[in-house]
XYZ file of C-alpha atoms in Angstrom:
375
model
C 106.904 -15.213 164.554
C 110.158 -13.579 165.177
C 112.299 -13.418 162.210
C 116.155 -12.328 161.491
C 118.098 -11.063 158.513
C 121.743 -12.064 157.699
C 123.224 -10.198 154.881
C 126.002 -12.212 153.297
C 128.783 -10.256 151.166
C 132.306 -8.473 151.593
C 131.485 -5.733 149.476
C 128.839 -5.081 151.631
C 131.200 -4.366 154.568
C 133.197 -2.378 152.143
C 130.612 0.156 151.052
C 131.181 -1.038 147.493
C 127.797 -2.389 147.664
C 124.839 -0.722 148.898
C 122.294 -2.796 150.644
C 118.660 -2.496 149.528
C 117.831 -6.202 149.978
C 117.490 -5.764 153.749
C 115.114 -2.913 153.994
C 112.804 -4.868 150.900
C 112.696 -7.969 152.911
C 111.690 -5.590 156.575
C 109.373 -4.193 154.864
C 107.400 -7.309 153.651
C 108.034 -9.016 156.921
C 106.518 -6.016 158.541
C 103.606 -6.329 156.082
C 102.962 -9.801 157.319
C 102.956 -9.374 160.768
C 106.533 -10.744 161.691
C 108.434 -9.141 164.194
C 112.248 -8.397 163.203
C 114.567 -7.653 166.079
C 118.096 -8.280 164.748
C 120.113 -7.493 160.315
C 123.513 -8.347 160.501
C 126.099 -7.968 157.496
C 128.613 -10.340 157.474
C 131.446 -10.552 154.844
C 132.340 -13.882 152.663
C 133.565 -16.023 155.725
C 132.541 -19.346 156.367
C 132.903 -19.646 160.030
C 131.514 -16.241 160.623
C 128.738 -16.723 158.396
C 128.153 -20.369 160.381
C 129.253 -18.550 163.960
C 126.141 -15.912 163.093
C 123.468 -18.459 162.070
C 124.236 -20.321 165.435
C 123.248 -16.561 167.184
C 120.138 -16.282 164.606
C 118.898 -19.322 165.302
C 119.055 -18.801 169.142
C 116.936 -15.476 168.397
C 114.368 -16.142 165.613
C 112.141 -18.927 164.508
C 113.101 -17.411 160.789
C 116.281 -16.842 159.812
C 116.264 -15.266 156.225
C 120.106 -15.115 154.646
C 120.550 -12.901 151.625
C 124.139 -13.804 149.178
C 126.384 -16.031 148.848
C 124.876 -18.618 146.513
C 126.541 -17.989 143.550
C 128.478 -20.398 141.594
C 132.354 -18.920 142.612
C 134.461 -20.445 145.636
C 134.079 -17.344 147.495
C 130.038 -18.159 147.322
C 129.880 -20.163 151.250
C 126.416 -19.615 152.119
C 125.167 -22.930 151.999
C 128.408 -24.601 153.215
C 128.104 -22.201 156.128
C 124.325 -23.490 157.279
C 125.340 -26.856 156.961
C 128.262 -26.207 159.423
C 125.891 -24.514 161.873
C 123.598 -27.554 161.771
C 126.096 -30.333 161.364
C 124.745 -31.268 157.920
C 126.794 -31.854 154.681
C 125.388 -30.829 151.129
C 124.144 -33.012 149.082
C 122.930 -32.790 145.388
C 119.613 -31.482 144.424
C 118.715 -33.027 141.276
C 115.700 -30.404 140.934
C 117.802 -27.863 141.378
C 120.071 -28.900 138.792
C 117.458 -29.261 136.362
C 115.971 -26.332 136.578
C 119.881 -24.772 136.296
C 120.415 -26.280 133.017
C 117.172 -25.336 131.840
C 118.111 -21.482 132.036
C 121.371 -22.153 130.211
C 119.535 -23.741 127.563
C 116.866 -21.272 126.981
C 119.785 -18.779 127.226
C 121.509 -20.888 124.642
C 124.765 -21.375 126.154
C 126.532 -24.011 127.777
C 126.836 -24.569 131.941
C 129.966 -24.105 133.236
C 130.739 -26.814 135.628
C 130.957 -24.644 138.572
C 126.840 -23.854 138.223
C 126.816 -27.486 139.273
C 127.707 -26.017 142.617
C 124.493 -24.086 143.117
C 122.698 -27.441 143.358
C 124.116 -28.332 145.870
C 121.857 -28.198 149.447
C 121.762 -28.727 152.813
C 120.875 -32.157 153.530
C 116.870 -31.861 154.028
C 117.126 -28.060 152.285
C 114.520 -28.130 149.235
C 114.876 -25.735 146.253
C 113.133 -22.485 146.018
C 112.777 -22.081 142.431
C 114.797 -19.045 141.001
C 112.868 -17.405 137.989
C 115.786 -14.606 137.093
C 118.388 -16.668 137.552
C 120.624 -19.461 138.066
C 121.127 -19.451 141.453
C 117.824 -21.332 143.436
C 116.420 -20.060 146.732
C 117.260 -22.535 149.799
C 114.100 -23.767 152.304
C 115.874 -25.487 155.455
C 113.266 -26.551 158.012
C 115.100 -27.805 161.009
C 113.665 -30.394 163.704
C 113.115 -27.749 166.589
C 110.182 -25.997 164.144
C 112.561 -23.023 163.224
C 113.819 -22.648 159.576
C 116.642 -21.089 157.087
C 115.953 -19.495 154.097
C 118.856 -18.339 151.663
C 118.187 -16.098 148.871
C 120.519 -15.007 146.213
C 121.970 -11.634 146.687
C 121.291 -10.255 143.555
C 118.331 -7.973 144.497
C 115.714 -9.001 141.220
C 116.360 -12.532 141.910
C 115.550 -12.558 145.456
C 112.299 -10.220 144.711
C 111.611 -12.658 142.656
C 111.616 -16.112 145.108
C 110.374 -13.882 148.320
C 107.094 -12.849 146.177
C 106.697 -16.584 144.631
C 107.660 -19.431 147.389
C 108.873 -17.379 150.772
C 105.846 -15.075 151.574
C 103.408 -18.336 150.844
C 105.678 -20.279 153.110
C 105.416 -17.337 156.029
C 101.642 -17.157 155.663
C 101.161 -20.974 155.521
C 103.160 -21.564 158.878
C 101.724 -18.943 160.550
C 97.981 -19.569 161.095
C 95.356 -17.814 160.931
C 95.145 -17.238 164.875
C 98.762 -15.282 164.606
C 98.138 -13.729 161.585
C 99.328 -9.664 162.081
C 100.353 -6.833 160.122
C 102.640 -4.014 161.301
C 101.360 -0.753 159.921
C 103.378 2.930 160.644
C 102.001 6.379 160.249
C 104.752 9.055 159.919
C 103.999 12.816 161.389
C 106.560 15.585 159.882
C 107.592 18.238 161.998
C 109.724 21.170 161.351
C 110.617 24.481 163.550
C 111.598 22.239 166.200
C 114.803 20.233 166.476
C 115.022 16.380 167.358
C 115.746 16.545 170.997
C 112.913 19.997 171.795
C 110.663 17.579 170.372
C 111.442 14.351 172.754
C 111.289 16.786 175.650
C 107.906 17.644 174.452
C 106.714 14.102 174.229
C 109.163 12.231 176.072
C 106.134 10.980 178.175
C 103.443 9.613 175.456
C 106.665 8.036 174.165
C 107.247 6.109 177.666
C 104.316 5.298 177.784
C 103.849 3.118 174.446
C 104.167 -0.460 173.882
C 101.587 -1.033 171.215
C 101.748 1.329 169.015
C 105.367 2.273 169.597
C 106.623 6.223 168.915
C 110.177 6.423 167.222
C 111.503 10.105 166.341
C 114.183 10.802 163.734
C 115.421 12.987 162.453
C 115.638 14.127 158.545
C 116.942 16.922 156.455
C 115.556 20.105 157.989
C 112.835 18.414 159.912
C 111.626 15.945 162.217
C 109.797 12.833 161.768
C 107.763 10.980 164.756
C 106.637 7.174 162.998
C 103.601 5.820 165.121
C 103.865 1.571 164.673
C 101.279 -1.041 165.842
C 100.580 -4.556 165.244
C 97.202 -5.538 164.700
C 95.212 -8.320 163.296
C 94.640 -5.865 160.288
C 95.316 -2.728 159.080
C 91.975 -0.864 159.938
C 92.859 -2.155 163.528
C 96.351 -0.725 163.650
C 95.074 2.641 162.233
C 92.347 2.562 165.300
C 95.506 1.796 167.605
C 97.298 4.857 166.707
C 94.352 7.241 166.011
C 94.429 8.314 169.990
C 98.669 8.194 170.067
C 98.698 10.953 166.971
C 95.926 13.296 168.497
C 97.901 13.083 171.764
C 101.050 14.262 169.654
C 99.156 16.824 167.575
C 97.824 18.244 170.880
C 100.965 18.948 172.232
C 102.923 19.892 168.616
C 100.259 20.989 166.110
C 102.098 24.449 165.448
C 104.875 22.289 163.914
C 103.338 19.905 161.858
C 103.140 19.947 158.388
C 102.404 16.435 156.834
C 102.212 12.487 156.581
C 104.340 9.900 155.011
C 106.494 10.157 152.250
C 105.048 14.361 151.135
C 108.186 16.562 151.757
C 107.173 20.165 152.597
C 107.256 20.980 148.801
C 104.347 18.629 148.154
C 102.177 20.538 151.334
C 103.138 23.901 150.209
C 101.978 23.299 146.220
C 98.883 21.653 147.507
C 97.952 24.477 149.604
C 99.226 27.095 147.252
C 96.780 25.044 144.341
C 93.559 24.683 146.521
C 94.267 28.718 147.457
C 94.573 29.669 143.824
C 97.875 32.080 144.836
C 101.018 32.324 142.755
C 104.753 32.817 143.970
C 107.353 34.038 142.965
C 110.978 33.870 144.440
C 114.206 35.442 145.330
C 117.573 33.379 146.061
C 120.299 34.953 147.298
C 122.269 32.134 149.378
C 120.492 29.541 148.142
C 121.333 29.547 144.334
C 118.220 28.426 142.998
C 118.026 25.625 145.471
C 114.522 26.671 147.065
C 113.155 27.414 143.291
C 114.050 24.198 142.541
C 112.050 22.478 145.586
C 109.425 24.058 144.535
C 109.015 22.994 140.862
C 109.838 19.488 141.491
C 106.174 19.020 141.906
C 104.011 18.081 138.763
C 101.993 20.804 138.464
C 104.241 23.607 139.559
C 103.347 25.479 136.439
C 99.913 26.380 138.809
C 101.506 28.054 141.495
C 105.328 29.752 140.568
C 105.327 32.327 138.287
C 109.474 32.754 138.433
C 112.634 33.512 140.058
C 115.427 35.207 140.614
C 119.104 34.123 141.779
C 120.720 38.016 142.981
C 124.292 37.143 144.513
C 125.358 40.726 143.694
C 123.890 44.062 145.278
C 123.712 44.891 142.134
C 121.427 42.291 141.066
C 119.275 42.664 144.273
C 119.098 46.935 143.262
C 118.782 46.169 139.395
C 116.415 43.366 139.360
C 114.482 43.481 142.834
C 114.538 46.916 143.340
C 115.969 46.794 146.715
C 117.113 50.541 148.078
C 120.783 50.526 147.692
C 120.473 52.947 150.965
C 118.718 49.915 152.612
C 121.694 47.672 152.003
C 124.385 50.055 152.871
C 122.669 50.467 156.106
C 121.979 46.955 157.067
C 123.773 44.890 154.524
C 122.310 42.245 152.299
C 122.122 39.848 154.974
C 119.666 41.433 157.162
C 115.540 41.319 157.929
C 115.346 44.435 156.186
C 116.756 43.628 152.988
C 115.268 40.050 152.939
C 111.669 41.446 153.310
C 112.898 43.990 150.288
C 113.366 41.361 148.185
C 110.670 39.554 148.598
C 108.617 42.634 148.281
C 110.535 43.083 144.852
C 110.316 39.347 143.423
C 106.387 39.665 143.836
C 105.939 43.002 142.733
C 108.210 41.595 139.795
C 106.656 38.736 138.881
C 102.701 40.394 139.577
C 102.351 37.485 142.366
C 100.453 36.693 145.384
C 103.213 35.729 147.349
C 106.908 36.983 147.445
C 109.665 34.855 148.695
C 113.220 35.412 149.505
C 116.154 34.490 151.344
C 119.590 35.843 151.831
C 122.192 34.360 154.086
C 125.832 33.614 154.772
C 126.484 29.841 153.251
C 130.088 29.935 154.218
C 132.644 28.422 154.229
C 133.651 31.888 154.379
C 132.528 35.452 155.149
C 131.075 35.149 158.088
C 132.337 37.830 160.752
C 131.227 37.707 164.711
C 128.006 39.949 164.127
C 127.084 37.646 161.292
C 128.323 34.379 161.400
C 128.246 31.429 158.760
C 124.580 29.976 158.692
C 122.738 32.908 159.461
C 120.266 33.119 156.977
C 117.121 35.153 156.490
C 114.048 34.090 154.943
């Protein structure tokens, strides 16, 4: 089953609005085995809205639309559909039910516009909305393929993908084509985003199931292994040979799996090794200290630390040579090793850490430039 998302909303295009709703739903459809090829964003527009259902449903046996099915004028979802398919709306007595049911337990009155949210897609049935008043949308069309429109607000749609659109997916697709679409992320760093295509440029080539997708994070890179399988013990036996064939080639840079940032690897290893550290910021402000007790636990492993801007702080807290900086300057090897030397012979740890740098924006000079850094 190939499926496709539509976001519906201006405020989306905007940036007023960010959008969490598609990545949920990707991540469930990848959980269920269903390819997704295609998320488009699309403001409040009823002819684009219809103009990219028409593209959808050329695409996908599944189109899945999130917004737009609010009670307000500016709500065109479901007016949209029906233009792609040449239907008109028609009252859902259901539907309308169920609306005035949560304004009564609510104790309030309907406005008449609610009325509006009953209205369907001729043939559309009513996906019962359990957080709100707005009621999911099930339009199965006569070539097989079928709509689904989900409110926008992000509980509410949670709420009718988990109760009435996952049972629908499973239902319709059989136990013969029944999949899942597992990933395994390897974390690099000491190697940039392009040295480490070069390195692998062929295993990636070379993929079609699993596929190998680099990108690229915050100080690191990440290579995600993907497969489809009937289950996931099968899709982990796909990509067991793929990851050794990576680790082969880039085992000097790798440092984890998943979601554990470097922080996580270096507490676990500094835990199971029983050694303390202690640490010395100098461009960094703290920042590196920080990293390193964000971990539950930290209390195990780092002793303290110690933010020296100033020479002065780096001679009257670290004990670095003041001879040593005059000759070198505090952003050198030599001073850098210093203070590390200091910070653990400070703090009575096993380890010593510290780095001193240039941050910029100024202060840099040709011999020294902004960004050079020393750890």
């Amino acid at each position: 089953m190939i499926a496709e998302l539509i976001m519906v909303g201006t405020e989306l295009l905007l940036g007023e609005v960010i959008d969490t709703n598609s990545a949920y739903l990707a991540q469930r459809l990848a959980e269920l085995g269903v390819d997704l090829y295609y998320v488009s964003r699309v403001g409040d527009n009823r002819r684009r809205i219809a103009q990219l259902v028409k593209q959808a449903h050329q695409r996908a046996d599944l189109i899945i639309i999130s917004g737009g099915l609010g009670p307000t004028t500016d709500d065109l979802t479901k007016e949209a559909v029906a233009d792609a398919f040449g239907l008109e709306l028609a009252l859902c007595t259901e539907a309308l039910a169920e609306i005035e049911e949560h304004f009564c337990r609510l104790g309030r009155p309907m406005s008449e516009n609610n009325k509006r949210q009953a209205y369907l897609p001729a043939g559309g049935k009513a996906l019962s909305n359990p957080k709100g008043t707005a009621p999911g949308v099930l339009l199965e069309l006569p070539d097989g393929k079928a709509v689904i429109m989900l409110p926008g607000v992000p509980v509410e749609l949670k709420a009718i993908m988990e109760d009435s659109v996952i049972p629908y997916i499973q239902r319709n697709l059989g136990e013969e084509n029944r999949a899942v679409i597992y990933s395994k992320v390897l974390r690099f760093y000491g190697l940039g985003e392009s040295a480490i295509d070069n390195i692998v440029q062929d295993i990636i080539a070379a993929q079609t199931n699993p596929t190998i997708a680099p990108y690229a994070g915050s100080g690191e890179v990440r290579l995600r292994i993907t497969a489809k399988a009937a289950d996931e013990s099968e899709a982990l036996r796909l990509i067991e040979p793929v990851e050794r064939q990576l680790l082969d080639r880039l085992a000097p840079y790798f440092y984890g799996y998943g979601d554990e940032g470097l922080e996580i690897v270096v507490a676990r290893l500094l835990l199971s090794q029983k050694k303390t550290v202690a640490v010395a910021e100098s461009c960094t402000g703290g920042l590196i200290s920080h990293k390193l007790t964000n971990v539950p636990g930290s209390s195990g492993y780092y002793m303290q630390g110690a933010v020296t801007y100033s020479n002065a702080a780096k001679t009257g807290v670290l004990g670095v040579d003041p001879e040593l900086l005059a000759q070198f300057g505090a952003v050198s090897k030599q001073v850098a090793k210093a203070m590390a030397e200091g910070v653990r012979q400070w703090a009575g740890t096993d380890i010593g850490l510290a780095v001193t740098g240039i941050a910029g924006p100024g202060g840099g000079s040709a011999a020294k430039p902004v960004g050079l850094v020393y750890f």
